[in-house]
Tab-separated table of N, CA, C and O in Angstrom:
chain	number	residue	atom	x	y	z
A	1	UNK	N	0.841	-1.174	0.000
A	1	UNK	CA	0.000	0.000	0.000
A	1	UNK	C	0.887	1.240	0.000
A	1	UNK	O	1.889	1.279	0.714
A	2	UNK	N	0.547	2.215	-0.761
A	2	UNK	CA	1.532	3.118	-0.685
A	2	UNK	C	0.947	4.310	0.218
A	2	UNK	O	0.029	3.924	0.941
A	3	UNK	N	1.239	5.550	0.332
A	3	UNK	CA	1.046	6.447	1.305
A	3	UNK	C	-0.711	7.404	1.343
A	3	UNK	O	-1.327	8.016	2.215
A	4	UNK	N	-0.917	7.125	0.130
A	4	UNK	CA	-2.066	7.643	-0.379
A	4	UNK	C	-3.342	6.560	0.009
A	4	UNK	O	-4.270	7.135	0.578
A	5	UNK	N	-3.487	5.484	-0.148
A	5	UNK	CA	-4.448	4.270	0.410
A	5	UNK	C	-4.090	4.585	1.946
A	5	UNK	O	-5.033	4.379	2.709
A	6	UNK	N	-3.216	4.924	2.385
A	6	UNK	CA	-3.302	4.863	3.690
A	6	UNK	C	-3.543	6.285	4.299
A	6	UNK	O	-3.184	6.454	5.464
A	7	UNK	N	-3.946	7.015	3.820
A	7	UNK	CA	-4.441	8.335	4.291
A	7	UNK	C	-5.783	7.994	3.715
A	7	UNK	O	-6.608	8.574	4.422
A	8	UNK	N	-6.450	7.259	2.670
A	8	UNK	CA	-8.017	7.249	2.843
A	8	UNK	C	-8.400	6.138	3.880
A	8	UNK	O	-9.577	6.317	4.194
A	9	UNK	N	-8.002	5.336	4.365
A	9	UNK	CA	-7.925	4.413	5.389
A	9	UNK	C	-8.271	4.959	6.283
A	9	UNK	O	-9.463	4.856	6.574
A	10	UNK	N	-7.431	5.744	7.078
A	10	UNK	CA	-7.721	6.267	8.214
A	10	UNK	C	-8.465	7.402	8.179
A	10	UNK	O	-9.004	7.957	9.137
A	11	UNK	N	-8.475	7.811	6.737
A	11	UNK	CA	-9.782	8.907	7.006
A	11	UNK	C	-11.276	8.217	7.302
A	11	UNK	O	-12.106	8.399	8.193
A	12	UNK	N	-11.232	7.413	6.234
A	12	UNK	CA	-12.208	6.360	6.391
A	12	UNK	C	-12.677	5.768	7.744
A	12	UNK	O	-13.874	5.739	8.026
A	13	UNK	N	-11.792	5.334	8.512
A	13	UNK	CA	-11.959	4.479	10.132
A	13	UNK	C	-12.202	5.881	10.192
A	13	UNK	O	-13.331	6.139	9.775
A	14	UNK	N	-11.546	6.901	10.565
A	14	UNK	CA	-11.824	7.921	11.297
A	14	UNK	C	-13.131	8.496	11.153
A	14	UNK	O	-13.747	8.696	12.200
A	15	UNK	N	-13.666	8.794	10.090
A	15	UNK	CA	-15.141	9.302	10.169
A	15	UNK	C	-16.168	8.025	10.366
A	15	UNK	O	-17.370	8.268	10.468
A	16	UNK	N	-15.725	6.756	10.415
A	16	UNK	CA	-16.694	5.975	11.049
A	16	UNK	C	-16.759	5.420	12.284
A	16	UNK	O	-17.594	4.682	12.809
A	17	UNK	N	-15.730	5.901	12.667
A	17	UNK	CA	-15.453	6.113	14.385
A	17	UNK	C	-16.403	7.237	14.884
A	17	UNK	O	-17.121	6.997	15.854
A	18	UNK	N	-16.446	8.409	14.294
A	18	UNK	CA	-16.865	9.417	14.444
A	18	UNK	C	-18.792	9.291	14.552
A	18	UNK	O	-19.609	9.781	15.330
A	19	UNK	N	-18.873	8.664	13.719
A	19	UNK	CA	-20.678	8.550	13.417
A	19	UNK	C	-20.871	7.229	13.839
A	19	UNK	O	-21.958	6.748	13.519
A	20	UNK	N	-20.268	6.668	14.337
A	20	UNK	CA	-20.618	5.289	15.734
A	20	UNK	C	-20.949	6.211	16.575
A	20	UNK	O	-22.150	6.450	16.700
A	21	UNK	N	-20.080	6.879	17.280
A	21	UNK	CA	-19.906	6.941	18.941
A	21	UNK	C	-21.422	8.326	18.445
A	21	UNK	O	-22.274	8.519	19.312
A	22	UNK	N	-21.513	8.926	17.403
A	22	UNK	CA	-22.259	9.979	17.532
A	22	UNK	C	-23.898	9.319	17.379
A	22	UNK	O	-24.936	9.832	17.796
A	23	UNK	N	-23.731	8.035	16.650
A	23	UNK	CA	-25.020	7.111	16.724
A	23	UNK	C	-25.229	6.765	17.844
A	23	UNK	O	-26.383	6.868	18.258
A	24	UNK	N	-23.850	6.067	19.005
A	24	UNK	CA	-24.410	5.556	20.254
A	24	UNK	C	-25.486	6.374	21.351
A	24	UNK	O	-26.456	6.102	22.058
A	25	UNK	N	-24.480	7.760	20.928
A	25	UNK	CA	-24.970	8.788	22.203
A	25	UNK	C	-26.555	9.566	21.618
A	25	UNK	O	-27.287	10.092	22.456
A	26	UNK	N	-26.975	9.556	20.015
A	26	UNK	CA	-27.886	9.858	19.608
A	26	UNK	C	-29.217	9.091	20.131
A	26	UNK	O	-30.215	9.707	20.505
A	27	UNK	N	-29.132	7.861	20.117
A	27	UNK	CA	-29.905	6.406	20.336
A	27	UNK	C	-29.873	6.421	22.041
A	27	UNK	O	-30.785	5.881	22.667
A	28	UNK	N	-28.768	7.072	22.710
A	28	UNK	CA	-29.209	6.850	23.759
A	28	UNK	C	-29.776	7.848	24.705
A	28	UNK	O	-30.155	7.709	25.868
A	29	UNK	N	-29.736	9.048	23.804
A	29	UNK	CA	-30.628	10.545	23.973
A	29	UNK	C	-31.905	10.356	23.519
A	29	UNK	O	-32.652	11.122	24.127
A	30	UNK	N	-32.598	9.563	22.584
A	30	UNK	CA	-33.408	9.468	21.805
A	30	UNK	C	-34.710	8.468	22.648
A	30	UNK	O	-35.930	8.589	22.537
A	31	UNK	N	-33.746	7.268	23.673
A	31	UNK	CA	-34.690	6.596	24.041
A	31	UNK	C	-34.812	7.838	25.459
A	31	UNK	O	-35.994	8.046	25.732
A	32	UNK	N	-34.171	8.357	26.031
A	32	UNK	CA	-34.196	9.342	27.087
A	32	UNK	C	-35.276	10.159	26.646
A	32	UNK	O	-35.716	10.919	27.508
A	33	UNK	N	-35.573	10.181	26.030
A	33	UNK	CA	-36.526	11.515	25.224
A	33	UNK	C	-38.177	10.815	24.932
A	33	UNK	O	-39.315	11.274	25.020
A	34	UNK	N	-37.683	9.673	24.604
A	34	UNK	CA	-39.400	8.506	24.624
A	34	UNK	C	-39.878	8.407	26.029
A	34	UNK	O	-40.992	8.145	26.483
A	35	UNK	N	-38.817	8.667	26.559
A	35	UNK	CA	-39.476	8.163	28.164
A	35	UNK	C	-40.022	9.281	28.545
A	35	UNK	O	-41.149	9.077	28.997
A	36	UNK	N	-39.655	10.564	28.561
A	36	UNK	CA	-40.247	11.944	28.657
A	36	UNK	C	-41.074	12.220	28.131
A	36	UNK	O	-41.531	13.220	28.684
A	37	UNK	N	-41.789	11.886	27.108
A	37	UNK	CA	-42.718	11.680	26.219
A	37	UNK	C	-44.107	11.112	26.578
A	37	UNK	O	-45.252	11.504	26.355
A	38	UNK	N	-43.350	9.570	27.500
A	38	UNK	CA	-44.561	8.835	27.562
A	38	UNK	C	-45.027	9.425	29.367
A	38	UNK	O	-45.971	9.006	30.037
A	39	UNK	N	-44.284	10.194	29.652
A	39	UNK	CA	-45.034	10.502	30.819
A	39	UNK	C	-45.893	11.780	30.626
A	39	UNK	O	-46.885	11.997	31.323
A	40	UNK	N	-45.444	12.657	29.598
A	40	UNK	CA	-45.980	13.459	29.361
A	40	UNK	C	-47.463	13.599	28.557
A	40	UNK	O	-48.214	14.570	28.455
A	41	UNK	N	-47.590	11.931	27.917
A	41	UNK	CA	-48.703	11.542	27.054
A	41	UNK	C	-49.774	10.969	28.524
A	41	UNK	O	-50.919	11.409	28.629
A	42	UNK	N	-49.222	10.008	29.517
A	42	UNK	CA	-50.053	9.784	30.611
A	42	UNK	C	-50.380	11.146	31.402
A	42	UNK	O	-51.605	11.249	31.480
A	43	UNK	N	-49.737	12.210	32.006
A	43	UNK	CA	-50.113	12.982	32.324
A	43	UNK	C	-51.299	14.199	32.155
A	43	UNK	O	-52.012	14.853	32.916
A	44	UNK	N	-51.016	14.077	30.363
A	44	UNK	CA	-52.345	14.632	29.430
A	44	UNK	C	-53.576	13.853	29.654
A	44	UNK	O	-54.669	14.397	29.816
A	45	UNK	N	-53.323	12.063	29.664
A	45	UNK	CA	-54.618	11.454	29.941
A	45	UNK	C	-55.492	11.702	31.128
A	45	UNK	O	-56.709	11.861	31.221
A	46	UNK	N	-54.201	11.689	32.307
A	46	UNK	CA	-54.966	12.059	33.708
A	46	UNK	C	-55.945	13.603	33.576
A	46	UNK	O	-57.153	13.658	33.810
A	47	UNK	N	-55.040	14.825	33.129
A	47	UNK	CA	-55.525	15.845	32.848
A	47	UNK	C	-57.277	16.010	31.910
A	47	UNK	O	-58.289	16.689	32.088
A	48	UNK	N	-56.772	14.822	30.771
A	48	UNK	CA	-58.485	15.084	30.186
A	48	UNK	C	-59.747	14.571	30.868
A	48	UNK	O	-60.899	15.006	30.854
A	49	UNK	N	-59.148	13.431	31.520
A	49	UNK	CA	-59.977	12.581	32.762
A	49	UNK	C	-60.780	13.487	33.442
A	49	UNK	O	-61.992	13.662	33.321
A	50	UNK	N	-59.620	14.302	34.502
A	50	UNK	CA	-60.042	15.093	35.447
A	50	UNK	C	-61.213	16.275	34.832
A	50	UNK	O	-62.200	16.726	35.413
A	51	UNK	N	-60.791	16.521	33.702
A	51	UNK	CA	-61.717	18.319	32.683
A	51	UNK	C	-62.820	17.182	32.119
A	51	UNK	O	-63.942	17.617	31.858
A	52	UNK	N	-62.647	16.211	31.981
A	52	UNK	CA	-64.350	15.587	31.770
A	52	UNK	C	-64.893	15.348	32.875
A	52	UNK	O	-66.103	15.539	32.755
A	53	UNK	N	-64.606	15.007	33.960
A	53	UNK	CA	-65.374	15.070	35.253
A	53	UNK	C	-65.843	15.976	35.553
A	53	UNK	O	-67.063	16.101	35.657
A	54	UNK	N	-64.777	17.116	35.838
A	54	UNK	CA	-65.513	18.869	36.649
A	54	UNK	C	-66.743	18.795	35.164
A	54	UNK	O	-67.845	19.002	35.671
A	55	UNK	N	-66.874	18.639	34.012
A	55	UNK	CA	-67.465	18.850	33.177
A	55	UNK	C	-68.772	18.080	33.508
A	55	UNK	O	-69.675	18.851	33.832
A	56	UNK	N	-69.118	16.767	33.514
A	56	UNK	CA	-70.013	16.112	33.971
A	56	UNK	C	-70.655	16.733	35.251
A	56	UNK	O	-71.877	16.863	35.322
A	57	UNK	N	-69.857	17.099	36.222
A	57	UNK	CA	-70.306	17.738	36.984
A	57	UNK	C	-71.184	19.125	36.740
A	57	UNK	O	-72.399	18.933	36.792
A	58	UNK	N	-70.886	20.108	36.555
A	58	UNK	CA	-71.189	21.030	36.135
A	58	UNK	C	-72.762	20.935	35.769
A	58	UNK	O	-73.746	21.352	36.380
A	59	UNK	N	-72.629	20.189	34.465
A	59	UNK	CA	-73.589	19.986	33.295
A	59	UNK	C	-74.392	19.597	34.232
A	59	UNK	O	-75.373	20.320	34.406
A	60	UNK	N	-74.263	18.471	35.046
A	60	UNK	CA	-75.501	17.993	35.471
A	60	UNK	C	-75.981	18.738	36.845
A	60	UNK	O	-77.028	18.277	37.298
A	61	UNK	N	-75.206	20.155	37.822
A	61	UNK	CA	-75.572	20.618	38.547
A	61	UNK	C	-76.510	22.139	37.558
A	61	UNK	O	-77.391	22.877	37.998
A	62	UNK	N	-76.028	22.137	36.523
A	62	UNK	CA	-76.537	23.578	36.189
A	62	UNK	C	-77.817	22.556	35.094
A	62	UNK	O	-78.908	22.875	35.569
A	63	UNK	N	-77.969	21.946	34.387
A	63	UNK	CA	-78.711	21.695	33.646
A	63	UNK	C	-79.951	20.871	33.961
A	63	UNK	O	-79.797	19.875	34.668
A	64	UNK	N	-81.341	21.224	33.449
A	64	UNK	CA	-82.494	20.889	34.030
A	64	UNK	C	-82.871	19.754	33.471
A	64	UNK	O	-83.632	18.952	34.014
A	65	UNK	N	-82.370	19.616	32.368
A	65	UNK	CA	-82.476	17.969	32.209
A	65	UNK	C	-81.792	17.061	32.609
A	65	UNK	O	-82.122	15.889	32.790
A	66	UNK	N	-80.564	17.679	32.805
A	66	UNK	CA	-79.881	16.150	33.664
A	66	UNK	C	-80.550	15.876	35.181
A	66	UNK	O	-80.471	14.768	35.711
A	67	UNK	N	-81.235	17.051	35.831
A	67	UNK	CA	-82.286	16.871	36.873
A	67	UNK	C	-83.106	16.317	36.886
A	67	UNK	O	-83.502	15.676	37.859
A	68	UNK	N	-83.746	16.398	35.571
A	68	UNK	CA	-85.033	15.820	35.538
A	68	UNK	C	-84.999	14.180	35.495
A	68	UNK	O	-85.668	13.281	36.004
A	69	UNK	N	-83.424	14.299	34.275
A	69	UNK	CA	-83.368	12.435	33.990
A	69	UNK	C	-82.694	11.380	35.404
A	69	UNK	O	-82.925	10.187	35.600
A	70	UNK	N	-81.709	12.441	36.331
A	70	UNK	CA	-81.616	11.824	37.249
A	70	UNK	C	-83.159	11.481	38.509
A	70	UNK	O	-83.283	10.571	39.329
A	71	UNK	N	-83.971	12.470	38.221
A	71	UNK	CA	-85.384	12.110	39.009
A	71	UNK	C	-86.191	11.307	38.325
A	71	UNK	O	-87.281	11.020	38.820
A	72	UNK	N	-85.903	10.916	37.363
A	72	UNK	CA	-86.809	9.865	36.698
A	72	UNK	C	-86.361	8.978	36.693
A	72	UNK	O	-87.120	8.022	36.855
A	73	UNK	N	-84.911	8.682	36.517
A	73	UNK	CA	-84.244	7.123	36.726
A	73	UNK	C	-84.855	6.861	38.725
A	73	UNK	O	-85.356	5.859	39.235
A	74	UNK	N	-84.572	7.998	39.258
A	74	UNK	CA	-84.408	7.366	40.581
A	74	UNK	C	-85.890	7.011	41.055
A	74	UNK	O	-85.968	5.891	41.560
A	75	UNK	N	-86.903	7.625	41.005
A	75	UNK	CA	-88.247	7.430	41.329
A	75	UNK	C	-89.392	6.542	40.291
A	75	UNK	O	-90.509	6.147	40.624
A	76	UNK	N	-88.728	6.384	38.972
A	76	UNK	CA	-89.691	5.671	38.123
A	76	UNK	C	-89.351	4.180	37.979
A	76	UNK	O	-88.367	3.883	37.301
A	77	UNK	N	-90.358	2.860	38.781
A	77	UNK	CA	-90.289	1.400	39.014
A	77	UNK	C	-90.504	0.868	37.539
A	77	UNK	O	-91.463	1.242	36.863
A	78	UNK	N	-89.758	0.166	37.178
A	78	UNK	CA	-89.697	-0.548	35.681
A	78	UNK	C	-90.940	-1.558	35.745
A	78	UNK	O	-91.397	-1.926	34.663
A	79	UNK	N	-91.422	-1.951	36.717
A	79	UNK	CA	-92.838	-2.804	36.501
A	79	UNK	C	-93.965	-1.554	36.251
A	79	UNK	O	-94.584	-1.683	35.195
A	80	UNK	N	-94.253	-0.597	36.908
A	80	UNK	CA	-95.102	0.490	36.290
A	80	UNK	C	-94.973	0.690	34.770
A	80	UNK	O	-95.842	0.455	33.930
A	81	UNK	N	-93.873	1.113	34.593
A	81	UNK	CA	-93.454	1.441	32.769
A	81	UNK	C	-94.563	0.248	32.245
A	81	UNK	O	-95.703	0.654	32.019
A	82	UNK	N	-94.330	-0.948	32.077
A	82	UNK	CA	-94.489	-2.432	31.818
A	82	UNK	C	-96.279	-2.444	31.730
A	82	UNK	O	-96.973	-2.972	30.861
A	83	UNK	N	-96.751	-1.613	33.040
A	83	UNK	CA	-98.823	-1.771	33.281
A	83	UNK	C	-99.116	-0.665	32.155
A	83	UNK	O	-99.895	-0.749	31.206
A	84	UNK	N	-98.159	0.542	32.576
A	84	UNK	CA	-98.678	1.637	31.490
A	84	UNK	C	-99.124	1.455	29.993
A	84	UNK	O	-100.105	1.704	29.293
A	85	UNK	N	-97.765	0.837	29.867
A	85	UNK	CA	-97.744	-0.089	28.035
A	85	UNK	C	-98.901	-1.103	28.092
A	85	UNK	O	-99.337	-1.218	26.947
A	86	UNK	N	-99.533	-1.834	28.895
A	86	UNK	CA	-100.548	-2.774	28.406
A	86	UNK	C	-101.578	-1.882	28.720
A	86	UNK	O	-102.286	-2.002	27.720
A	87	UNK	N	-102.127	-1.077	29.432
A	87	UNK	CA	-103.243	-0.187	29.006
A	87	UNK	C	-103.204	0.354	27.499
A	87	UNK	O	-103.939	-0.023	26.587
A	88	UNK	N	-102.218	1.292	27.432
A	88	UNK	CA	-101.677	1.476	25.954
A	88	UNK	C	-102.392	0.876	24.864
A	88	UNK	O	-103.433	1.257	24.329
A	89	UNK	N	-101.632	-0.181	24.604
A	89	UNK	CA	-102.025	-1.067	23.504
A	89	UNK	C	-103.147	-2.310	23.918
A	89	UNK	O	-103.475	-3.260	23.207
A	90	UNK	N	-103.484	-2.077	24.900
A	90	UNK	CA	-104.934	-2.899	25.313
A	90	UNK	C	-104.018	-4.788	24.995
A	90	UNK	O	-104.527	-5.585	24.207
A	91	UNK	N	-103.083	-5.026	25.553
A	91	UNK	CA	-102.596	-6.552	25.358
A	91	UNK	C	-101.729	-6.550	26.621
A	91	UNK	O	-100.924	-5.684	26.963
A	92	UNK	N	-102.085	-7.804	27.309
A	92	UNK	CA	-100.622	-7.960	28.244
A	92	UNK	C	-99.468	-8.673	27.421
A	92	UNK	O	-99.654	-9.458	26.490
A	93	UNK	N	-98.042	-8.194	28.010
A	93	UNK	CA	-96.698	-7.854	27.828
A	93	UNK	C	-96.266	-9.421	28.252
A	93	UNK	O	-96.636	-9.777	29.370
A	94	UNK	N	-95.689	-10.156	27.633
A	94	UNK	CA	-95.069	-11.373	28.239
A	94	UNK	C	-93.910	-10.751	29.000
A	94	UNK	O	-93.785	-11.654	29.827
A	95	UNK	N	-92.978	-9.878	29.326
A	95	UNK	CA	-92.053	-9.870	29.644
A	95	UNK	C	-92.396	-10.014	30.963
A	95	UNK	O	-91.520	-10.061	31.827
């Protein structure tokens, strides 16, 4: 080999020395950075959780129908519903 092959040689090793060690430390910044990520993606979940609750809340303290439908689930007996309908349609209901 004369003097010239051996100056692209080591240029050669040398810049792939160079973009190893700059791949290792990239890859190992990169998974550092997923992990920051994924707490920051759970943290958003907790956050929308919590703003749909106060929301549910709200809605159903200020709004007159969610009053009304919570007083009708709680006071209306599913066997009544059941007599109403066979007056109705004049037939009893097998159910």
């Amino acid at each position: 080999m004369n003097v010239a092959e051996w100056i692209l040689v080591i240029f050669l090793s040398t810049a792939l020395l160079i973009f190893l060690i700059l791949g290792i430390v990239l890859l190992a910044k990169l998974i550092g950075v997923t992990k920051e990520v994924k707490k920051i993606v759970i943290k958003g979940q907790d956050i929308a959780d919590s703003a749909s609750d106060v929301v549910d809340n709200v809605k159903g303290m200020t709004s007159i129908g969610g009053v009304v439908k919570t007083f009708a689930e709680k006071y209306t007996d599913p066997k009544y519903k059941n007599q109403s309908k066979e007056k109705r349609d004049g037939k009893k209901s097998n159910y």
